[in-house]
Every structure is written in C-alpha cells, then in structure tokens.
Amino acid sequence: MPDVRNPVLILVALWCAGLSAGGQFAKLSVPFDAFAAAYPDAGPYLGFMVSILSAMGVICGFFAGMLVSRLGYRTLLLGALWLGAGLSIAQAALPSWPAMMALRFVEGISHLIIVVAAPTLMAQLATDQARGAVMTIWSTFFGVAFALTAFLGMPLVVREGIWALLLAHGVFTAIVATLLTVMLKPLPKTARREGGLLPGPILRAHASAYRSPFLSAPALGWLCYTLTYVALLTVLPAQLPENSRDWASAIMPLAGLGVSLTLGIVLLRWFDGVRLCVLGFTLAIATALVLSAAPSSALLAVALMGCLGLVQSGSFAAIPQLAPNPADQAEANGAMAQMGNLGNLLGTPLMLSLVAWAGARAIFVGLVFAYGAGLGLHLLQAHRRRRAT
C-alpha cells in the first residue's frame, strides 16, 4: 500500500483535481457538436452551457478565494470534488435544457473552489526549491484536460455517446475525491484568515486585494494572457494556409504546454515568477510583430504559443512568491480565477470584433496591445512593491 503521507502522491492527486476542473469545461467544449445534436432546441443559446462556468468565475472568483481562506482548504476542496462528481453523473442522464443549465450553474461553484483550494494546498506542500516547478505543473491542468478529452474522450463519445463522457468525468472526479479524502490532512488553523463573509467586508476585501501590488499582480497579468489564449486558438488558424492549418491547430496548444513544462521550469531556477512573465510577454510582443509581417507562417504561430507558455509558468509560480501566507494565496488564486474567466469570456468576442472592424491584420494589433498591457502591469506592480518595501 502506498505511503499516503508522501507529499509527491498528494501533489499528483491535487493536480488530478485540477484535471477534473479543466474537464468541467472540456467535456462540453470538445464534443460541442454532439451537445448541439442532443439539445437542438437550445439554438444559439447552447454556448451558454459552456460559458456559464466562466460567468460564475467572473462574478464569484475572488469570493471563492475568501471562502476557502476562511472555511478551510481541505473541507471545501473535498466538498467541491464530491459535488462535481455528483453533478457530472447527473448530467450523464442528459436532462432537459433548463435542468442541464441549472446543473452547470452549480458546477461553476465546484469549479471555482477546486481551482482556488488545490493550488493553495500544492504551494504549501511543496518545498521552497520545488515550489516553482510544482506551480508550473499545476498551470498545465486546463490544457492537459482539453488534450485528454480530445484524445480519449472523443472516441468514447463516438462509440457510446456524450453520456459516457459525462459519466467518465464524474467517476474520475469521485476517484480523485476518494484519494484526497484519505491522503489529505488539514492545514493548521493559523493558515486561515479570520473574518466574515458579509457583502460589505467582501467588497472591501476585493478593493484591498486589487490595490495590493502583491496579491493583484499575477491576476492582472493573467487577464492579459487569457484575453488572447482561447481567441488565438479560435481565430488565428483560419488565417493560415490550408496545408498547415490542421497541424498548426493541433500543435499550438501543445507548444505552450511543452515550453511551460521544460523551459519554464528551468528558467524558474534563475528568474522569479514575475520576471518570467515579463520575459514571456516581451517575447510574445516581438513574435506577434514578426507574425504581423508574415501572417501565413504556421511556425511563428506555434512560436507565439510557446512564448505564452512562459507567462503560464511564471503567473502561477508568482503567487506563493508574492504571497507566502496560505490565506493570501487563496485570495490571489481567487483573483486569478476571476481575471482568467473574464479574459476567457471577453477574449474571443473582442478578437472577432477586431477582425470584423479592421480585417485580419487587426488580430496582431490586439495581440500586441494585450501583451503590452500585461508587460506594463507587471512592471508597474513591481515598481509599487519596491516602493512599499
């Protein structure tokens, strides 16, 4: 029987909790056409079945961080996983459209708590030397969930139907919840933040966190990253030549993951998370400018996603570096969830609007603006931190 006190095993299980959270998006986004066939009456509103999780993150992301930091990381994480498992299994029955939307609404709560509590616990379990690498590995959960759904989930959908994918996700989440119930011990109460969750204190905590150059920097940079990530995967391949479009679409998300897990981890030995973000945004600006002059280059499109892999690594590594206290980390992770969901919600519509307004070349203007904003915000917040200390 494995040693359940082994922190490496717990870290793997917590990362698997992240895979479950990413799967809450991927299980609908990847087989989207199958859901369109299952819910023909939903019409143009079918997309809300996916985006309702992003909307919940925008509205409640920071609140989830406050909730976790006050009520306990282990308790809420396990509750969110068991809730997510039950909801996914219930969705496998393919209930009516209103019932499915209600289940997805509640699933948004499960998703938020997982993406706040799990990385906070991972940061506490990791050693100082390994923390940057551990947080980089955590940052891959979303992309890996989509890749696994595409490679393993879609054949299941083709063979059995979408109910089988939903059920498989529920069973996987239940297995992760069972493992963590046995393996995970509570953090000491001193790691929690005291205080109420009334509307007034919540709003004041929002304002305080986003004013803080320590808590807000990763989230604000992450907003600029997520504004373009899904939009790039959606819009940019259509601008490439037909003979390179398919392979570029497949490799682009893998390029970011690959750079994050290799070069990102190596560079964190010499760079802190913020400096790695600054490097990633700088390289992304340069690559986007070159790509604007050679918009048919699939290799440059892949290279751009690789540059963003550095931002992905640095953003999550920066949270425990800037906020050593677990309660602060939970709130910083909540802010990351909030800004990330806002970027995912707005990014693709903004990019498509730019293309409709000014043509395909406007894509690169939007990219340079977003990455320039991310670079500028990180430099500004670093200046504010130096003045504060």
CSV table of N, CA and C in Angstrom, one decimal, residues 223 227-228 231 235 342-357 362-363 366 369:
chain,number,residue,atom,x,y,z
A,223,LEU,N,-5.1,38.1,-16.7
A,223,LEU,CA,-6.1,38.6,-17.6
A,223,LEU,C,-5.6,38.9,-19.0
A,227,LEU,N,-7.0,36.9,-22.3
A,227,LEU,CA,-7.7,37.6,-23.3
A,227,LEU,C,-7.4,37.1,-24.7
A,228,THR,N,-6.2,36.5,-24.8
A,228,THR,CA,-5.8,36.1,-26.2
A,228,THR,C,-5.7,34.6,-26.3
A,231,ALA,N,-8.8,32.9,-27.8
A,231,ALA,CA,-9.0,33.6,-29.0
A,231,ALA,C,-8.0,33.3,-30.1
A,235,VAL,N,-9.2,31.9,-33.7
A,235,VAL,CA,-9.2,32.9,-34.8
A,235,VAL,C,-7.9,32.7,-35.7
A,342,LEU,N,-12.7,36.2,-16.8
A,342,LEU,CA,-13.1,37.4,-17.5
A,342,LEU,C,-12.4,37.4,-18.9
A,343,GLY,N,-11.1,37.1,-18.9
A,343,GLY,CA,-10.4,37.0,-20.2
A,343,GLY,C,-10.9,36.0,-21.1
A,344,ASN,N,-11.3,34.8,-20.6
A,344,ASN,CA,-11.9,33.8,-21.5
A,344,ASN,C,-13.2,34.2,-22.0
A,345,LEU,N,-14.0,34.9,-21.2
A,345,LEU,CA,-15.3,35.4,-21.6
A,345,LEU,C,-15.3,36.4,-22.7
A,346,LEU,N,-14.3,37.4,-22.5
A,346,LEU,CA,-14.3,38.5,-23.4
A,346,LEU,C,-13.3,38.4,-24.6
A,347,GLY,N,-12.3,37.5,-24.5
A,347,GLY,CA,-11.2,37.5,-25.5
A,347,GLY,C,-11.7,37.2,-26.9
A,348,THR,N,-12.4,36.0,-27.1
A,348,THR,CA,-12.8,35.7,-28.5
A,348,THR,C,-13.7,36.7,-29.1
A,349,PRO,N,-14.8,37.1,-28.4
A,349,PRO,CA,-15.7,38.1,-29.0
A,349,PRO,C,-14.9,39.4,-29.3
A,350,LEU,N,-14.0,39.9,-28.5
A,350,LEU,CA,-13.2,41.1,-28.8
A,350,LEU,C,-12.3,40.8,-30.1
A,351,MET,N,-11.7,39.7,-30.1
A,351,MET,CA,-10.8,39.4,-31.3
A,351,MET,C,-11.6,39.3,-32.6
A,352,LEU,N,-12.8,38.7,-32.5
A,352,LEU,CA,-13.7,38.6,-33.7
A,352,LEU,C,-14.2,40.0,-34.1
A,353,SER,N,-14.5,40.8,-33.1
A,353,SER,CA,-14.9,42.2,-33.4
A,353,SER,C,-13.8,43.0,-34.1
A,354,LEU,N,-12.6,42.8,-33.6
A,354,LEU,CA,-11.5,43.5,-34.3
A,354,LEU,C,-11.3,43.1,-35.7
A,355,VAL,N,-11.4,41.8,-36.0
A,355,VAL,CA,-11.3,41.3,-37.4
A,355,VAL,C,-12.5,41.8,-38.2
A,356,ALA,N,-13.7,41.8,-37.7
A,356,ALA,CA,-14.8,42.3,-38.5
A,356,ALA,C,-14.7,43.8,-38.7
A,357,TRP,N,-14.1,44.5,-37.8
A,357,TRP,CA,-14.0,46.0,-37.9
A,357,TRP,C,-12.8,46.4,-38.8
A,362,ALA,N,-5.8,43.2,-37.9
A,362,ALA,CA,-6.1,43.8,-36.6
A,362,ALA,C,-5.9,42.8,-35.5
A,363,ILE,N,-5.8,41.5,-35.8
A,363,ILE,CA,-5.5,40.5,-34.8
A,363,ILE,C,-4.2,40.8,-34.1
A,366,GLY,N,-4.3,43.7,-31.7
A,366,GLY,CA,-4.9,43.3,-30.5
A,366,GLY,C,-4.0,42.5,-29.6
A,369,PHE,N,-1.3,44.8,-28.2
A,369,PHE,CA,-1.9,45.6,-27.1
A,369,PHE,C,-2.1,44.8,-25.8
